[in-house]
Structure formats: C-alpha cells, structure tokens
One Martini backbone bead per residue (centre of mass of N, CA, C, O) as a GRO file, in nm:
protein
  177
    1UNK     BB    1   8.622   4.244  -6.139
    2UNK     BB    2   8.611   3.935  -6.162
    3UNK     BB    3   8.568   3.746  -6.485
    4UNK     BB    4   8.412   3.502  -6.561
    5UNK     BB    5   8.382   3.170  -6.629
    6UNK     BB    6   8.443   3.047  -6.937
    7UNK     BB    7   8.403   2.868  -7.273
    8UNK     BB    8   8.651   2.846  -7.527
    9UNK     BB    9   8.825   2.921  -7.849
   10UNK     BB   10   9.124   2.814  -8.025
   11UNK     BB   11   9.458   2.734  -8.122
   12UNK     BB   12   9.626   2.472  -8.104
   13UNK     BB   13   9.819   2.512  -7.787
   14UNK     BB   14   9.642   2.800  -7.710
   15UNK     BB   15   9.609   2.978  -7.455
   16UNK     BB   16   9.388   3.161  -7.369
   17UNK     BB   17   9.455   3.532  -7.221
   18UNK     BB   18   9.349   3.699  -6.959
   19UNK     BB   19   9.346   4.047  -6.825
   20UNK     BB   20   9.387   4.135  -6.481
   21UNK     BB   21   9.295   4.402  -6.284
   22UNK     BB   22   9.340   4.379  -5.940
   23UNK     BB   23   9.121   4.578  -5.888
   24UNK     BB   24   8.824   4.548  -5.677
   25UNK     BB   25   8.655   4.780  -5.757
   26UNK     BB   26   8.347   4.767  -5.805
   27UNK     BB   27   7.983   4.714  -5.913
   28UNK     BB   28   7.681   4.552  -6.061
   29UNK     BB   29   7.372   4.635  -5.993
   30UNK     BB   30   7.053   4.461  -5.923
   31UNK     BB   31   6.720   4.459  -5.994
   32UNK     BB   32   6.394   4.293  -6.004
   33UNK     BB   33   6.088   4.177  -6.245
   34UNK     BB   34   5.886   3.972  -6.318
   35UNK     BB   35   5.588   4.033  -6.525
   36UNK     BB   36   5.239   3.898  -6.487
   37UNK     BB   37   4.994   3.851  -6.720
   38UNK     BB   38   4.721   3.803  -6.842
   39UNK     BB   39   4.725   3.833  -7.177
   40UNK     BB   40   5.018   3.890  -7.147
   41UNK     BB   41   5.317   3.953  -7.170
   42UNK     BB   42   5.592   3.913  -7.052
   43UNK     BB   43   5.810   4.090  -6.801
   44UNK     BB   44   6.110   4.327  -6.747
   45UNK     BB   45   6.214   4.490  -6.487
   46UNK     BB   46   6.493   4.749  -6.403
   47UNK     BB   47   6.775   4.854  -6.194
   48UNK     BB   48   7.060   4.964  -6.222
   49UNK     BB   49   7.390   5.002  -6.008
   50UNK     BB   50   7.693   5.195  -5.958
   51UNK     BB   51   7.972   5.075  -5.791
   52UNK     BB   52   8.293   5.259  -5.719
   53UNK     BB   53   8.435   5.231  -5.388
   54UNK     BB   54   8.384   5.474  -5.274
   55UNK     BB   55   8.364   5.697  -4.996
   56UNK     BB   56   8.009   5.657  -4.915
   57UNK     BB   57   7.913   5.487  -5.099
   58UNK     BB   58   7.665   5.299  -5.186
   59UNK     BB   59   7.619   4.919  -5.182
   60UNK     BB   60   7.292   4.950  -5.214
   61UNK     BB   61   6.987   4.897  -5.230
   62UNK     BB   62   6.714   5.102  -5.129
   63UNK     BB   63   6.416   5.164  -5.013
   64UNK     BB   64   6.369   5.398  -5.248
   65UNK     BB   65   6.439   5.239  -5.475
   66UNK     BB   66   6.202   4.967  -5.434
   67UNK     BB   67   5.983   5.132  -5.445
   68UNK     BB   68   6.053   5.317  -5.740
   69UNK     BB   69   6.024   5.029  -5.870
   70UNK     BB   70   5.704   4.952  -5.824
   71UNK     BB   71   5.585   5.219  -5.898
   72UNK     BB   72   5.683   5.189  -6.198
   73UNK     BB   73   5.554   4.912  -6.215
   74UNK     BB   74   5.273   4.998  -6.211
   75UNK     BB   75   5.274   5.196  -6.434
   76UNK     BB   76   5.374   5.018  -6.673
   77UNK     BB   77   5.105   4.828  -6.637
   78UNK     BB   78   4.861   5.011  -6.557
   79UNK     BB   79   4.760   5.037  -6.259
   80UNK     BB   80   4.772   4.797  -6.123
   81UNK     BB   81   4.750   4.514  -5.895
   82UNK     BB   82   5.003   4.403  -5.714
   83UNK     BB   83   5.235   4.080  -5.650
   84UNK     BB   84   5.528   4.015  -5.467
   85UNK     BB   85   5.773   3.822  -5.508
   86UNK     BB   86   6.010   3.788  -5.193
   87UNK     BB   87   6.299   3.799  -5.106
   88UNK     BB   88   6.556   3.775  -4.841
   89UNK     BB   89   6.655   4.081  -4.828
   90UNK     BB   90   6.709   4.303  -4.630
   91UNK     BB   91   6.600   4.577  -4.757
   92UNK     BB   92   6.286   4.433  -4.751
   93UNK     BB   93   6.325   4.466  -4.382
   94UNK     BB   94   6.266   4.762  -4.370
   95UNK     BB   95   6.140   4.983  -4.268
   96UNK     BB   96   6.039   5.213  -4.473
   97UNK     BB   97   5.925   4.992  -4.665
   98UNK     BB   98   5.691   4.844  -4.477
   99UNK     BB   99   5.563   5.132  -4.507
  100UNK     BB  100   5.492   5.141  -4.782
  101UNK     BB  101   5.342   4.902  -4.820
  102UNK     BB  102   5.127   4.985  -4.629
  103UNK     BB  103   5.033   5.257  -4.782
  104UNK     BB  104   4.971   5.051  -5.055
  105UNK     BB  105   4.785   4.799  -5.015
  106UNK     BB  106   4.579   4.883  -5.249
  107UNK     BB  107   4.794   4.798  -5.470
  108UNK     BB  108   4.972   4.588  -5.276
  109UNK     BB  109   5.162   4.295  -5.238
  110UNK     BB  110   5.346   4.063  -5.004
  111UNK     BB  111   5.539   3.812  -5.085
  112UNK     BB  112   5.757   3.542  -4.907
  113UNK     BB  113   5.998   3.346  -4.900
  114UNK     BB  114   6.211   3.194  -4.838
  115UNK     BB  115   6.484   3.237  -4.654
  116UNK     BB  116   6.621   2.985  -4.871
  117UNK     BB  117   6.515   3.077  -5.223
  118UNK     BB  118   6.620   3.063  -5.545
  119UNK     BB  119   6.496   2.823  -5.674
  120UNK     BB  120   6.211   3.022  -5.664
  121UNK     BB  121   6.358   3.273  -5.810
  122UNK     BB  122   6.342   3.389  -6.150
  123UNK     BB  123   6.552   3.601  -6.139
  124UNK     BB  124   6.797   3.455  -6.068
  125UNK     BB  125   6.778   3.374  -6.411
  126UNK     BB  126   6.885   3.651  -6.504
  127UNK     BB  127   7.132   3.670  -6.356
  128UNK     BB  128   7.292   3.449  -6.477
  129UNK     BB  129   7.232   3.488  -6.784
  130UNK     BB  130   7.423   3.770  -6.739
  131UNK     BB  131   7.690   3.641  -6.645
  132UNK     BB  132   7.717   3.424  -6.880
  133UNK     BB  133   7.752   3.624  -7.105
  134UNK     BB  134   8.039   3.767  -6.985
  135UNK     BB  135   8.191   3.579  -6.998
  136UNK     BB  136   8.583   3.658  -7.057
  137UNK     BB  137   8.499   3.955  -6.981
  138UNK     BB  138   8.751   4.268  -6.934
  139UNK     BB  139   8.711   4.493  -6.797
  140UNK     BB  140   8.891   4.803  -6.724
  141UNK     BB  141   8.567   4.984  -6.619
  142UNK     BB  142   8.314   4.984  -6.499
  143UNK     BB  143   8.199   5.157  -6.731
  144UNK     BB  144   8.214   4.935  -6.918
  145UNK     BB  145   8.001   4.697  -6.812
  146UNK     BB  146   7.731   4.847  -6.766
  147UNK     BB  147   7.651   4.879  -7.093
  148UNK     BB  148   7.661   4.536  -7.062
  149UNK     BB  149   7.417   4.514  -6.886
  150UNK     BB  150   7.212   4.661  -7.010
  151UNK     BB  151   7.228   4.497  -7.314
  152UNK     BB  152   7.137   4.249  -7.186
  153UNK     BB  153   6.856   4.305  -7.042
  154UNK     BB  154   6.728   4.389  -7.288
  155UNK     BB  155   6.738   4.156  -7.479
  156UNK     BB  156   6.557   3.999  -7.245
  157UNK     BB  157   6.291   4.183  -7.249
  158UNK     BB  158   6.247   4.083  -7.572
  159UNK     BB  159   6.194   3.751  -7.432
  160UNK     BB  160   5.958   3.643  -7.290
  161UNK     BB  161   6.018   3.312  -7.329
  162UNK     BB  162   6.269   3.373  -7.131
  163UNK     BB  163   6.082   3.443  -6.895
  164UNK     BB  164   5.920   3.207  -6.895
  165UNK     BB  165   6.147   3.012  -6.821
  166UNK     BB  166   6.217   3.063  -6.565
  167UNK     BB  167   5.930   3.017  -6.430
  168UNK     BB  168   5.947   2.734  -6.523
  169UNK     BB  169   6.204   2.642  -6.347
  170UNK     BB  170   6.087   2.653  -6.037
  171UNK     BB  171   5.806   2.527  -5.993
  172UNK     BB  172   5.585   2.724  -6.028
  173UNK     BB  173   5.249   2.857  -5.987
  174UNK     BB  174   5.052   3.096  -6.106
  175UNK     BB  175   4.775   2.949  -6.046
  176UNK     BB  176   4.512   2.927  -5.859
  177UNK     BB  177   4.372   2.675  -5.678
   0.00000   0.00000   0.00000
C-alpha cells in the first residue's frame, strides 16, 4: 500500500511529510471495459475487487468475475453483442473464459492486442487516471482506499468526454475501414 508520488503544495521551507505504515498487505484490484455505442454516450462497466493477503485469499481476477462482467455488461448495454478488445493478462488465456467464449460466440466476439500494447487499450488511461488522483494519499487499511477508489471510477463514469478521450489516446480507429 505505498502511496503514489505526486506533487503538492506547502508553506515555504516545511516540506509535508507523509507517514506509511511499511506493512504492504492488501491491494485494490480493477477490471473493466470501456463500451462504445454508435448514437450513444461512452460508457464504463467495472469491477473493483480487494485483496487483503491473508493466506488462501485470490490474488486476483478469474475466469468467472470476468465472465460475469461481460455478461453484466451485455445486459447493461441491452443485450447487444460484444466486440472486447483484450489485451494479454494470463487470466484472459484461462480454459474456462476460453470455453465461455465459444459458448457465447453468438454474442461475443473477442479481439486480442497484441502482447505487449498497453499504449493500445484505453482501460489502461482510466488506470493512470485513477491512480494519479490518488497520488499523496496514505491511507491507514485497505479498506479505506476501496471506497475512494470506487468513487473515483464513479466521477470517471459521469464523464463520457473523458473516456472518449482514452480511446482518442490510443490512436485507434473505431470505425471499420
């Protein structure tokens, strides 16, 4: 849990210090995507998930959240299909998410980046995004970070402009050529 590095303000000569308890269990885990509609506002769909790293505890995403987040994000969208673009996290490579693809094929479509382009996927700009307002901030246990973490993906949520502008970061095309 040590916290990002940003810049502050303070009064001449007093340089603020910030105090961290060096115990470095715990992390707040993200999934998401990003959802383009012709005719209708960007939306994203997400997922926060926390790990207290206590013994037996996953350590991360599996077949089944992420599953279950694009099936939720099927119905939020209205039931439309999918097209995601994935980049290459293991979990992606996974049996189980594999066979439900094929399973849902008739409403999934599944595009892979390449294997390392982070500078491809727009998720990755709401990752910064949300780390970077953090930055400075030390809280005392996990369980105080999710809930300022949840509520920065929210205000990110409200602002359709800003997740369009991920998606013109990347420097890809939406439109089929």
């Amino acid at each position: 849990m040590k916290p990002g590095k940003g810049r502050t303000w303070s009064r001449r000569g007093r340089t603020p210090l910030v105090k961290v308890v060096g115990k470095g269990s715990g992390r707040v885990l993200m999934a998401g995507m990003i959802c383009v509609r012709p005719g209708r506002e960007t939306r994203l769909i997400y997922r926060p998930q926390t790990y207290r790293g206590r013994t037996g505890e996953k350590k991360g995403f599996r077949a089944r959240e992420f599953a279950d987040l694009l099936t939720s994000a099927r119905r939020q969208l209205g039931d439309v299909p999918l097209i995601v673009v994935w980049d290459n996290a293991s979990t992606h490579h996974a049996k189980p998410l594999r066979e439900f693809c094929e399973r849902n094929s008739d409403w999934l479509t599944i595009v892979k980046l390449l294997p390392y382009a982070p500078d491809l996927n727009p998720v990755e700009g709401v990752w910064a995004h949300v780390k970077k307002s953090l930055a400075n901030l030390a809280p005392r246990a996990i369980e105080d970070l999710t809930p300022l973490v949840k509520n920065r993906l929210r205000g990110i949520q409200r602002r359709p402009d800003l997740l369009d502008g991920f998606i013109t970061g990347t420097g890809l095309a939406l439109e089929p050529p």
